[in-house]
Structure formats: structure tokens, C-alpha cells
Short mmCIF file of C-alpha atoms in Angstrom, two decimals:
data_model
loop_
_atom_site.label_atom_id
_atom_site.label_comp_id
_atom_site.label_asym_id
_atom_site.label_seq_id
_atom_site.Cartn_x
_atom_site.Cartn_y
_atom_site.Cartn_z
CA MET A 72 7.32 -45.66 12.33
CA MET A 73 8.57 -45.22 8.79
CA GLN A 74 6.53 -43.28 6.28
CA SER A 75 5.61 -44.78 2.94
CA SER A 76 7.21 -43.25 -0.13
CA SER A 77 3.73 -42.21 -1.26
CA ASP A 78 3.09 -40.25 1.96
CA ALA A 79 6.47 -38.56 1.71
CA SER A 80 5.85 -37.63 -1.93
CA GLN A 81 2.49 -36.12 -1.05
CA ARG A 82 4.02 -34.00 1.72
CA ILE A 83 6.78 -32.76 -0.59
CA ALA A 84 4.19 -31.98 -3.25
CA ARG A 85 2.22 -29.86 -0.79
CA ILE A 86 5.33 -27.85 0.03
CA SER A 87 6.08 -27.41 -3.66
CA GLY A 88 2.50 -26.31 -4.22
CA HIS A 89 2.99 -23.53 -1.70
CA LEU A 90 6.07 -22.18 -3.38
CA ASP A 91 5.28 -22.54 -7.07
CA PRO A 92 1.72 -23.62 -7.85
CA GLN A 93 2.10 -23.01 -11.60
CA ASN A 94 5.35 -24.66 -12.57
CA LEU A 95 5.31 -28.01 -10.79
CA GLN A 96 3.24 -29.84 -13.41
CA MET A 97 4.82 -33.31 -13.50
CA GLU A 98 3.41 -36.60 -14.70
CA ASP A 99 1.77 -38.98 -12.25
CA ALA A 100 3.96 -41.99 -12.91
CA GLY A 101 6.91 -42.07 -10.54
CA THR A 102 7.00 -38.33 -9.94
CA LEU A 103 5.38 -35.70 -7.72
CA ARG A 104 2.00 -34.19 -8.39
CA ARG A 105 1.29 -30.66 -7.26
CA LEU A 106 -1.26 -30.51 -4.45
CA ASP A 107 -3.12 -27.35 -3.59
CA CYS A 108 -2.86 -26.79 0.13
CA ARG A 109 -3.67 -24.17 2.74
CA ALA A 110 -1.68 -23.85 5.93
CA LYS A 111 -3.32 -25.29 9.01
CA GLY A 112 -5.06 -22.53 10.93
CA GLY A 113 -4.88 -20.05 8.05
CA ALA A 114 -8.38 -20.54 6.69
CA SER A 115 -9.96 -17.79 8.77
CA GLY A 116 -7.82 -15.01 7.33
CA PHE A 117 -7.85 -12.97 4.14
CA LYS A 118 -6.25 -13.47 0.73
CA VAL A 119 -3.71 -10.76 0.01
CA ALA A 120 -1.60 -10.08 -3.09
CA ILE A 121 1.51 -7.89 -3.28
CA LEU A 122 2.31 -6.64 -6.78
CA GLY A 123 5.96 -5.68 -6.91
CA ALA A 124 6.92 -8.10 -4.14
CA ALA A 125 10.59 -8.45 -5.13
CA GLY A 126 11.42 -4.74 -4.93
CA GLY A 127 12.92 -2.59 -2.21
CA ILE A 128 9.53 -1.99 -0.60
CA GLY A 129 7.99 -5.27 -1.69
CA GLN A 130 10.39 -7.61 0.10
CA PRO A 131 10.10 -6.18 3.63
CA LEU A 132 6.38 -5.65 2.97
CA ALA A 133 6.01 -9.33 2.07
CA MET A 134 7.89 -10.37 5.20
CA LEU A 135 5.71 -8.22 7.46
CA MET A 136 2.47 -9.36 5.79
CA LYS A 137 3.54 -12.98 6.27
CA MET A 138 3.65 -12.17 9.99
CA ASN A 139 0.12 -10.73 10.04
CA PRO A 140 -2.33 -13.22 11.62
CA LEU A 141 -5.19 -11.79 9.53
CA VAL A 142 -3.58 -13.12 6.33
CA SER A 143 -4.27 -16.72 5.30
CA VAL A 144 -2.98 -16.66 1.71
CA LEU A 145 -0.23 -14.33 0.48
CA HIS A 146 0.44 -14.04 -3.25
CA LEU A 147 3.74 -12.47 -4.29
CA TYR A 148 3.97 -11.12 -7.84
CA ASP A 149 6.76 -9.40 -9.71
CA VAL A 150 8.40 -9.42 -13.14
CA VAL A 151 11.74 -10.60 -11.71
CA ASN A 152 13.10 -12.56 -8.73
CA THR A 153 9.78 -13.70 -7.28
CA PRO A 154 10.77 -17.39 -6.86
CA GLY A 155 13.66 -16.51 -4.55
CA VAL A 156 11.64 -14.07 -2.46
CA THR A 157 8.79 -16.58 -2.23
CA SER A 158 11.09 -19.38 -1.12
CA ASP A 159 12.71 -17.14 1.48
CA ILE A 160 9.46 -15.79 2.93
CA SER A 161 7.81 -19.22 2.91
CA HIS A 162 10.26 -20.51 5.52
CA MET A 163 8.74 -18.25 8.18
CA ASP A 164 6.69 -20.26 10.67
CA THR A 165 3.47 -18.26 10.47
CA GLY A 166 0.03 -19.34 9.28
CA ALA A 167 -0.14 -17.68 5.87
CA VAL A 168 0.47 -19.80 2.77
CA VAL A 169 2.85 -18.01 0.38
CA ARG A 170 2.73 -18.46 -3.38
CA GLY A 171 4.92 -16.79 -5.97
CA PHE A 172 4.03 -15.57 -9.46
CA LEU A 173 6.58 -14.45 -12.03
CA GLY A 174 6.02 -12.26 -15.06
CA GLN A 175 3.10 -10.79 -16.95
CA GLN A 176 1.83 -14.22 -17.97
CA GLN A 177 1.11 -15.10 -14.32
CA LEU A 178 -0.43 -11.78 -13.24
CA GLU A 179 -4.02 -12.95 -13.62
CA GLU A 180 -3.42 -16.14 -11.66
CA ALA A 181 -1.81 -14.08 -8.90
CA LEU A 182 -4.94 -11.91 -8.63
CA ILE A 183 -7.83 -14.37 -8.85
CA GLY A 184 -9.75 -14.51 -5.57
CA MET A 185 -7.74 -11.81 -3.80
CA GLU A 186 -9.49 -9.63 -1.20
CA LEU A 187 -6.72 -7.05 -0.68
CA VAL A 188 -4.19 -6.03 -3.33
CA ILE A 189 -1.16 -3.95 -2.32
CA ILE A 190 0.81 -2.26 -5.13
CA PRO A 191 4.36 -1.08 -4.37
CA ALA A 192 5.49 -1.84 -7.96
CA GLY A 193 7.55 0.71 -9.87
CA VAL A 194 10.95 2.36 -9.93
CA PRO A 195 12.25 4.10 -6.78
CA ARG A 196 13.37 7.68 -6.42
CA LYS A 197 17.03 8.49 -6.82
CA PRO A 198 19.00 11.58 -5.78
CA GLY A 199 17.83 14.59 -7.75
CA MET A 200 14.62 12.89 -8.87
CA THR A 201 11.23 14.32 -8.03
CA ARG A 202 8.15 12.15 -7.76
CA ASP A 203 7.09 13.68 -11.05
CA ASP A 204 10.19 12.22 -12.71
CA LEU A 205 8.86 8.77 -11.89
CA PHE A 206 5.58 9.38 -13.62
CA ASN A 207 6.05 8.00 -17.14
CA ILE A 208 7.50 4.67 -15.98
CA ASN A 209 5.26 4.04 -12.99
CA ALA A 210 2.09 5.23 -14.73
CA GLY A 211 2.37 2.46 -17.30
CA ILE A 212 3.08 -0.16 -14.63
CA VAL A 213 0.05 0.89 -12.57
CA ARG A 214 -2.20 0.84 -15.64
CA THR A 215 -1.21 -2.73 -16.50
CA LEU A 216 -1.64 -4.00 -12.95
CA CYS A 217 -5.02 -2.32 -12.51
CA GLU A 218 -6.25 -3.81 -15.77
CA GLY A 219 -5.48 -7.20 -14.23
CA ILE A 220 -7.31 -6.31 -11.02
CA ALA A 221 -10.37 -5.13 -12.95
CA LYS A 222 -10.49 -8.47 -14.73
CA CYS A 223 -9.63 -10.90 -11.95
CA CYS A 224 -10.63 -9.41 -8.58
CA PRO A 225 -12.77 -6.31 -9.20
CA ASN A 226 -14.16 -6.34 -5.65
CA ALA A 227 -10.76 -6.32 -3.93
CA ILE A 228 -9.60 -3.44 -1.76
CA VAL A 229 -6.65 -1.82 -3.55
CA ASN A 230 -3.83 -0.14 -1.59
CA LEU A 231 -1.79 1.88 -4.07
CA ILE A 232 1.76 2.81 -3.03
CA SER A 233 3.43 3.39 -6.41
CA ASN A 234 4.62 6.97 -6.75
CA PRO A 235 3.56 9.59 -7.57
CA VAL A 236 0.43 8.60 -5.61
CA ASN A 237 -1.23 11.94 -6.44
CA SER A 238 -1.27 10.81 -10.08
CA THR A 239 -1.32 7.01 -9.89
CA VAL A 240 -4.56 6.86 -7.89
CA PRO A 241 -6.41 8.86 -10.60
CA ILE A 242 -4.82 6.54 -13.20
CA ALA A 243 -6.15 3.49 -11.36
CA ALA A 244 -9.59 5.09 -11.08
CA GLU A 245 -9.70 5.76 -14.83
CA VAL A 246 -8.68 2.18 -15.61
CA PHE A 247 -11.42 0.83 -13.35
CA LYS A 248 -13.97 3.23 -14.84
CA ARG A 249 -13.15 2.01 -18.35
CA ALA A 250 -13.62 -1.57 -17.17
CA GLY A 251 -16.90 -0.70 -15.43
CA THR A 252 -15.57 -1.83 -12.04
CA PHE A 253 -14.70 1.45 -10.30
CA ASP A 254 -15.80 1.56 -6.67
CA PRO A 255 -14.37 4.68 -4.98
CA LYS A 256 -14.64 2.97 -1.60
CA ARG A 257 -12.16 0.29 -2.62
CA LEU A 258 -9.33 2.37 -4.10
CA LEU A 259 -7.00 3.90 -1.52
CA GLY A 260 -3.74 5.74 -2.05
CA VAL A 261 -1.38 4.92 0.82
CA THR A 262 -0.21 8.11 2.55
CA MET A 263 0.43 6.39 5.87
CA LEU A 264 4.17 7.07 5.70
CA ASP A 265 3.44 10.80 6.03
CA VAL A 266 1.45 10.07 9.19
CA VAL A 267 4.15 7.74 10.55
CA ARG A 268 6.78 10.42 10.00
CA ALA A 269 4.58 13.12 11.49
CA ASN A 270 3.92 11.04 14.60
CA THR A 271 7.65 10.36 14.96
CA PHE A 272 8.88 13.91 14.41
CA VAL A 273 6.20 15.48 16.62
CA ALA A 274 6.94 12.96 19.38
CA GLU A 275 10.62 13.96 19.23
CA VAL A 276 9.71 17.63 19.74
CA LEU A 277 7.26 16.86 22.55
CA GLY A 278 9.39 14.21 24.25
CA LEU A 279 6.66 11.56 23.92
CA ASP A 280 6.42 7.97 22.76
CA PRO A 281 5.45 8.14 19.02
CA ARG A 282 2.84 5.45 19.63
CA GLU A 283 0.99 7.89 21.87
CA VAL A 284 0.86 10.62 19.19
CA ASP A 285 -1.70 11.01 16.40
CA VAL A 286 -1.12 13.66 13.72
CA PRO A 287 -3.70 13.99 10.93
CA VAL A 288 -1.94 14.51 7.58
CA VAL A 289 -4.18 15.63 4.72
CA GLY A 290 -3.86 16.71 1.08
CA GLY A 291 -1.66 14.42 -0.97
CA HIS A 292 1.61 12.50 -0.90
CA ALA A 293 4.31 14.78 -2.33
CA GLY A 294 6.02 17.95 -1.14
CA VAL A 295 3.68 20.84 -0.38
CA THR A 296 0.63 18.63 -0.92
CA ILE A 297 1.51 16.91 2.37
CA LEU A 298 -0.23 19.00 5.02
CA PRO A 299 0.16 17.97 8.67
CA LEU A 300 -2.61 19.46 10.82
CA LEU A 301 -0.51 20.26 13.85
CA SER A 302 -3.41 22.15 15.45
CA GLN A 303 -5.25 18.81 15.73
CA VAL A 304 -2.45 16.70 17.24
CA LYS A 305 -3.46 14.22 19.93
CA PRO A 306 -2.69 14.54 22.78
CA PRO A 307 -3.58 18.25 22.51
CA CYS A 308 -0.51 20.48 22.55
CA SER A 309 0.82 23.74 21.18
CA PHE A 310 3.87 24.60 19.10
CA THR A 311 5.87 27.75 18.56
CA PRO A 312 5.85 29.20 15.01
CA LYS A 313 9.45 27.99 14.61
CA GLU A 314 8.45 24.45 15.62
CA VAL A 315 5.53 24.49 13.19
CA ASP A 316 7.82 25.53 10.33
CA TYR A 317 10.41 22.92 11.25
CA LEU A 318 7.90 20.08 11.62
CA THR A 319 5.91 20.92 8.50
CA ASP A 320 9.05 21.15 6.37
CA ARG A 321 10.53 17.92 7.71
CA ILE A 322 7.28 15.98 7.26
CA GLN A 323 6.88 17.27 3.71
CA ASN A 324 10.47 16.43 2.78
CA GLY A 325 10.96 13.22 4.73
CA GLY A 326 11.30 11.19 1.54
CA THR A 327 14.01 13.45 0.19
CA GLU A 328 15.81 13.22 3.54
CA VAL A 329 16.06 9.45 3.16
CA VAL A 330 16.98 9.52 -0.54
CA GLU A 331 19.85 11.91 0.14
CA ALA A 332 21.02 10.00 3.22
CA LYS A 333 21.19 6.77 1.19
CA ALA A 334 23.26 8.62 -1.45
CA GLY A 335 22.03 6.72 -4.47
CA ALA A 336 21.58 3.39 -2.68
CA GLY A 337 17.79 3.62 -2.46
CA SER A 338 14.80 5.47 -1.13
CA ALA A 339 12.46 5.10 1.86
CA THR A 340 11.85 1.37 1.51
CA LEU A 341 11.85 0.07 5.09
CA SER A 342 9.76 2.81 6.66
CA MET A 343 7.41 2.66 3.65
CA ALA A 344 6.99 -1.09 4.08
CA TYR A 345 6.23 -0.56 7.77
CA ALA A 346 3.67 2.14 6.97
CA ALA A 347 2.12 0.03 4.20
CA VAL A 348 1.67 -2.94 6.53
CA LYS A 349 0.21 -0.71 9.22
CA PHE A 350 -2.33 0.59 6.68
CA ALA A 351 -3.02 -2.86 5.20
CA ASP A 352 -3.69 -4.20 8.70
CA ALA A 353 -6.22 -1.40 9.22
CA CYS A 354 -7.94 -2.37 5.96
CA LEU A 355 -8.06 -6.02 7.00
CA ARG A 356 -9.48 -5.13 10.40
CA GLY A 357 -12.11 -3.09 8.59
CA LEU A 358 -12.91 -6.04 6.32
CA ARG A 359 -13.24 -8.21 9.42
CA GLY A 360 -15.84 -5.80 10.77
CA ASP A 361 -13.86 -4.11 13.54
CA ALA A 362 -15.39 -0.81 14.67
CA GLY A 363 -13.65 2.55 14.75
CA VAL A 364 -10.83 1.83 12.29
CA VAL A 365 -9.77 5.32 11.16
CA GLU A 366 -6.66 6.18 9.14
CA CYS A 367 -5.60 8.82 6.61
CA ALA A 368 -5.68 7.87 2.91
CA PHE A 369 -5.79 9.50 -0.54
CA VAL A 370 -9.24 8.67 -1.91
CA ALA A 371 -12.03 9.89 -4.14
CA SER A 372 -13.44 12.67 -2.01
CA GLN A 373 -15.81 15.60 -1.70
CA VAL A 374 -13.96 17.14 1.25
CA THR A 375 -12.64 19.77 -1.17
CA GLU A 376 -13.50 20.69 -4.76
CA LEU A 377 -10.80 18.26 -5.94
CA PRO A 378 -11.85 14.74 -7.05
CA PHE A 379 -9.19 13.09 -4.84
CA PHE A 380 -7.86 14.18 -1.47
CA ALA A 381 -6.16 12.63 1.54
CA SER A 382 -7.94 12.89 4.88
CA LYS A 383 -9.09 10.67 7.71
CA VAL A 384 -11.38 7.85 6.60
CA ARG A 385 -13.23 5.14 8.50
CA LEU A 386 -12.56 1.68 7.11
CA GLY A 387 -15.06 -1.16 7.09
CA ARG A 388 -16.30 -4.23 5.24
CA THR A 389 -16.73 -2.31 1.97
CA GLY A 390 -13.51 -0.29 2.20
CA VAL A 391 -13.94 3.43 2.90
CA GLU A 392 -17.24 3.76 4.75
CA GLU A 393 -16.91 7.37 5.90
CA ILE A 394 -14.70 10.31 4.96
CA HIS A 395 -14.09 12.70 7.82
CA PRO A 396 -14.21 16.49 7.32
CA LEU A 397 -11.00 18.46 7.78
CA GLY A 398 -12.15 20.09 11.00
CA PRO A 399 -11.09 23.56 12.16
CA LEU A 400 -7.87 24.84 10.54
CA ASN A 401 -5.70 27.71 11.71
CA GLU A 402 -4.41 30.41 9.36
CA TYR A 403 -1.12 28.59 8.71
CA GLU A 404 -3.00 25.43 7.72
CA ARG A 405 -5.53 27.27 5.56
CA SER A 406 -2.66 28.85 3.63
CA GLY A 407 -0.97 25.46 3.30
CA LEU A 408 -4.22 23.92 2.10
CA GLU A 409 -4.49 26.38 -0.79
CA LYS A 410 -0.92 25.60 -1.87
CA ALA A 411 -1.60 21.87 -1.61
CA LYS A 412 -4.79 22.05 -3.66
CA LYS A 413 -3.10 23.96 -6.48
CA GLU A 414 -0.35 21.38 -6.77
CA LEU A 415 -2.77 18.48 -6.36
CA ALA A 416 -5.06 19.67 -9.14
CA THR A 417 -2.18 19.50 -11.62
CA SER A 418 -1.04 16.04 -10.47
CA ILE A 419 -4.56 14.60 -10.56
CA GLN A 420 -5.18 15.93 -14.05
CA LYS A 421 -1.88 14.48 -15.22
CA GLY A 422 -3.01 11.03 -14.11
CA VAL A 423 -6.43 11.34 -15.71
CA SER A 424 -4.94 12.60 -18.98
CA PHE A 425 -2.51 9.66 -19.12
CA ILE A 426 -5.43 7.25 -19.54
CA ARG A 427 -7.74 9.47 -21.56
CA LYS A 428 -5.16 10.60 -24.13
#
């Protein structure tokens, strides 16, 4: 049975609406009209936006989020190359509808109605660069994006990946405070990559499957602020002093390991995308109401005297519903904690001062 030209036009318009809901604005007579459409079966999921979706982290992150059955609508935003990434990702036969947004003028439309916003936007590390070197560029990017969030989806859960996380999370908090929308439960710095690395490296030493290992990593997300609590590893085990030194150093410098191995060709993009999706999935399961969703994240905290700190948190319908205490630390970890706090205090203040100056 042949389709009418009208039916065919409507179907093509739906597809076009998925890919580029802003720019297909044609006249009725003899041409296609854009139709808003949601993929069949996708209505029960959540609306997720990725800001920085065309970057080294953003592209694999977008691909993996498109595969997540908890996502019904996926908005991809960047200042360059979003149409191509959107077209590419949209061909995947999963339930989420993908829509692309290009440039500052479309930021607000990308954010309206979103329930989870993931921010990998910013410049990557290069050989010889510290996370602090990234600050001036990425700080301005995060400020602009968070101003859009405050205006368009103030109740969204925000997963902040942009480095240096120890400073960008305080920047985001200050932006939200100025807008009167700050909810400490809904702003989470993503430190999951430190946990993923810790699980992997510890599993190598123990001869276990990494999926069976759980290493709490507290503090922050840069160098000595990354503190793996090897005394609290599950399953319970013990390490020699040499193993503790090796593991702690490798976990703290995992990012540098990748940057140097890529020799100027990039940073930890693929493992970061994997970790970001793992954390985003935990947030979505929390939003769905699943019980016992616990992950490490850098959040507003009273675990220490610092205003922000990474530790285990329980995720729920409102974001962070419980912040776990550090638990018993051995002497090595107590010493590491003091070093981490000193460095963290400086990074946090740098972020706060960027907005308050």
C-alpha cells in the first residue's frame, strides 16, 4: 500500500524535528513543517542535557547516555559541531529522542525542562598543564552555563565535570546563590573517575574482577586532594606499605598518566565519559526512587570544616539525600587528609573569588 505524500512529509518532518527542532521553520505551502515528537516508549524516562556534547568527553558521553534506558529526551549542546554529533547519535536505535543545540543563542532552549544537566564543557588538559592552568578558561565557561541553568531549569540535578572540579563546583554554587536558586543537594562535582581508577588499580593488585571491588575516594578531584581510603576497601583486604604508596600515587596521578601517554593528542576522555555515565545513571536511579544508591561526589558538605568535600553520598529524588561520614581512618589516611584539605581550601576559595571579585 502506497503512502500519501502528506503522510511521508509528516514522517520526514518528525525525523527533522528530532535532529534540529529550532532551524526547520519552513512555510506550510508545499514544504515540510516541523513536528515535535517523542520516541515511542521513551516517555517514561528523564530529560537529560549534555553541555559540551561535541568535545572529547562529550561525544562518547552522548553516545553512552543515548544507550541508557532511563533517558527519554537527550539534549546535546555545544558552541561548535553539535549538528553533526546530533545526527550521528540520533541514528542509534534506542528509545531516547536526541535534539541538538548550537551556540550561545540556543543555550536556554537546550535547558528548558531538563531534569539532569551534565557539564563536560571546557578545554582539556595537555602535557605539562595542571588542572589549575585550565582555571581561567573553564571558570568562565562554567559561569555562563550555570547562569543558563539558574534561569531555565533551576530544579535540575547538575553533574559538573569541567576541570578543575575543586574550583568549578564552588563557582557554580556562587552563580546559583546570586540567582537565588542554589540547592546544595542538586549540585554534584563528578569525581567518579577517581573511584573507577581506584577500583581498577586495586583489583589488579588483588587479582580480582574490578566490578567486585569498591574503593571509597574522598577529598577532591586533583592530585593530593584525591584520597583513596584503602583501609575501607570492599571486599576487606590488607596492603603492604609499598602497595599503599603505589596505589595512592597511581590513583592521584591517573589523569597525568593518560595525558602523557596520549602525548599531546588528548586527555582522559573515554574513561571520563564512562565514569560520567556511571554517575549519571546513579543520579537517574535516585530520581526514580531506587533505594540504596550510594556513590562518591564532590558536594557542599559538613564532613570537614571545608564548605565542599568529596565523600560517599546517598542519592534520591531530591539529589543528595545523605552525606556519609568518613569512617575510621588509619594514620596514613589521616596524614593524607590534612594535605588534601590544605590544597582544597585554596582551590575552593579561588572558585568563590572568581565570582565575587
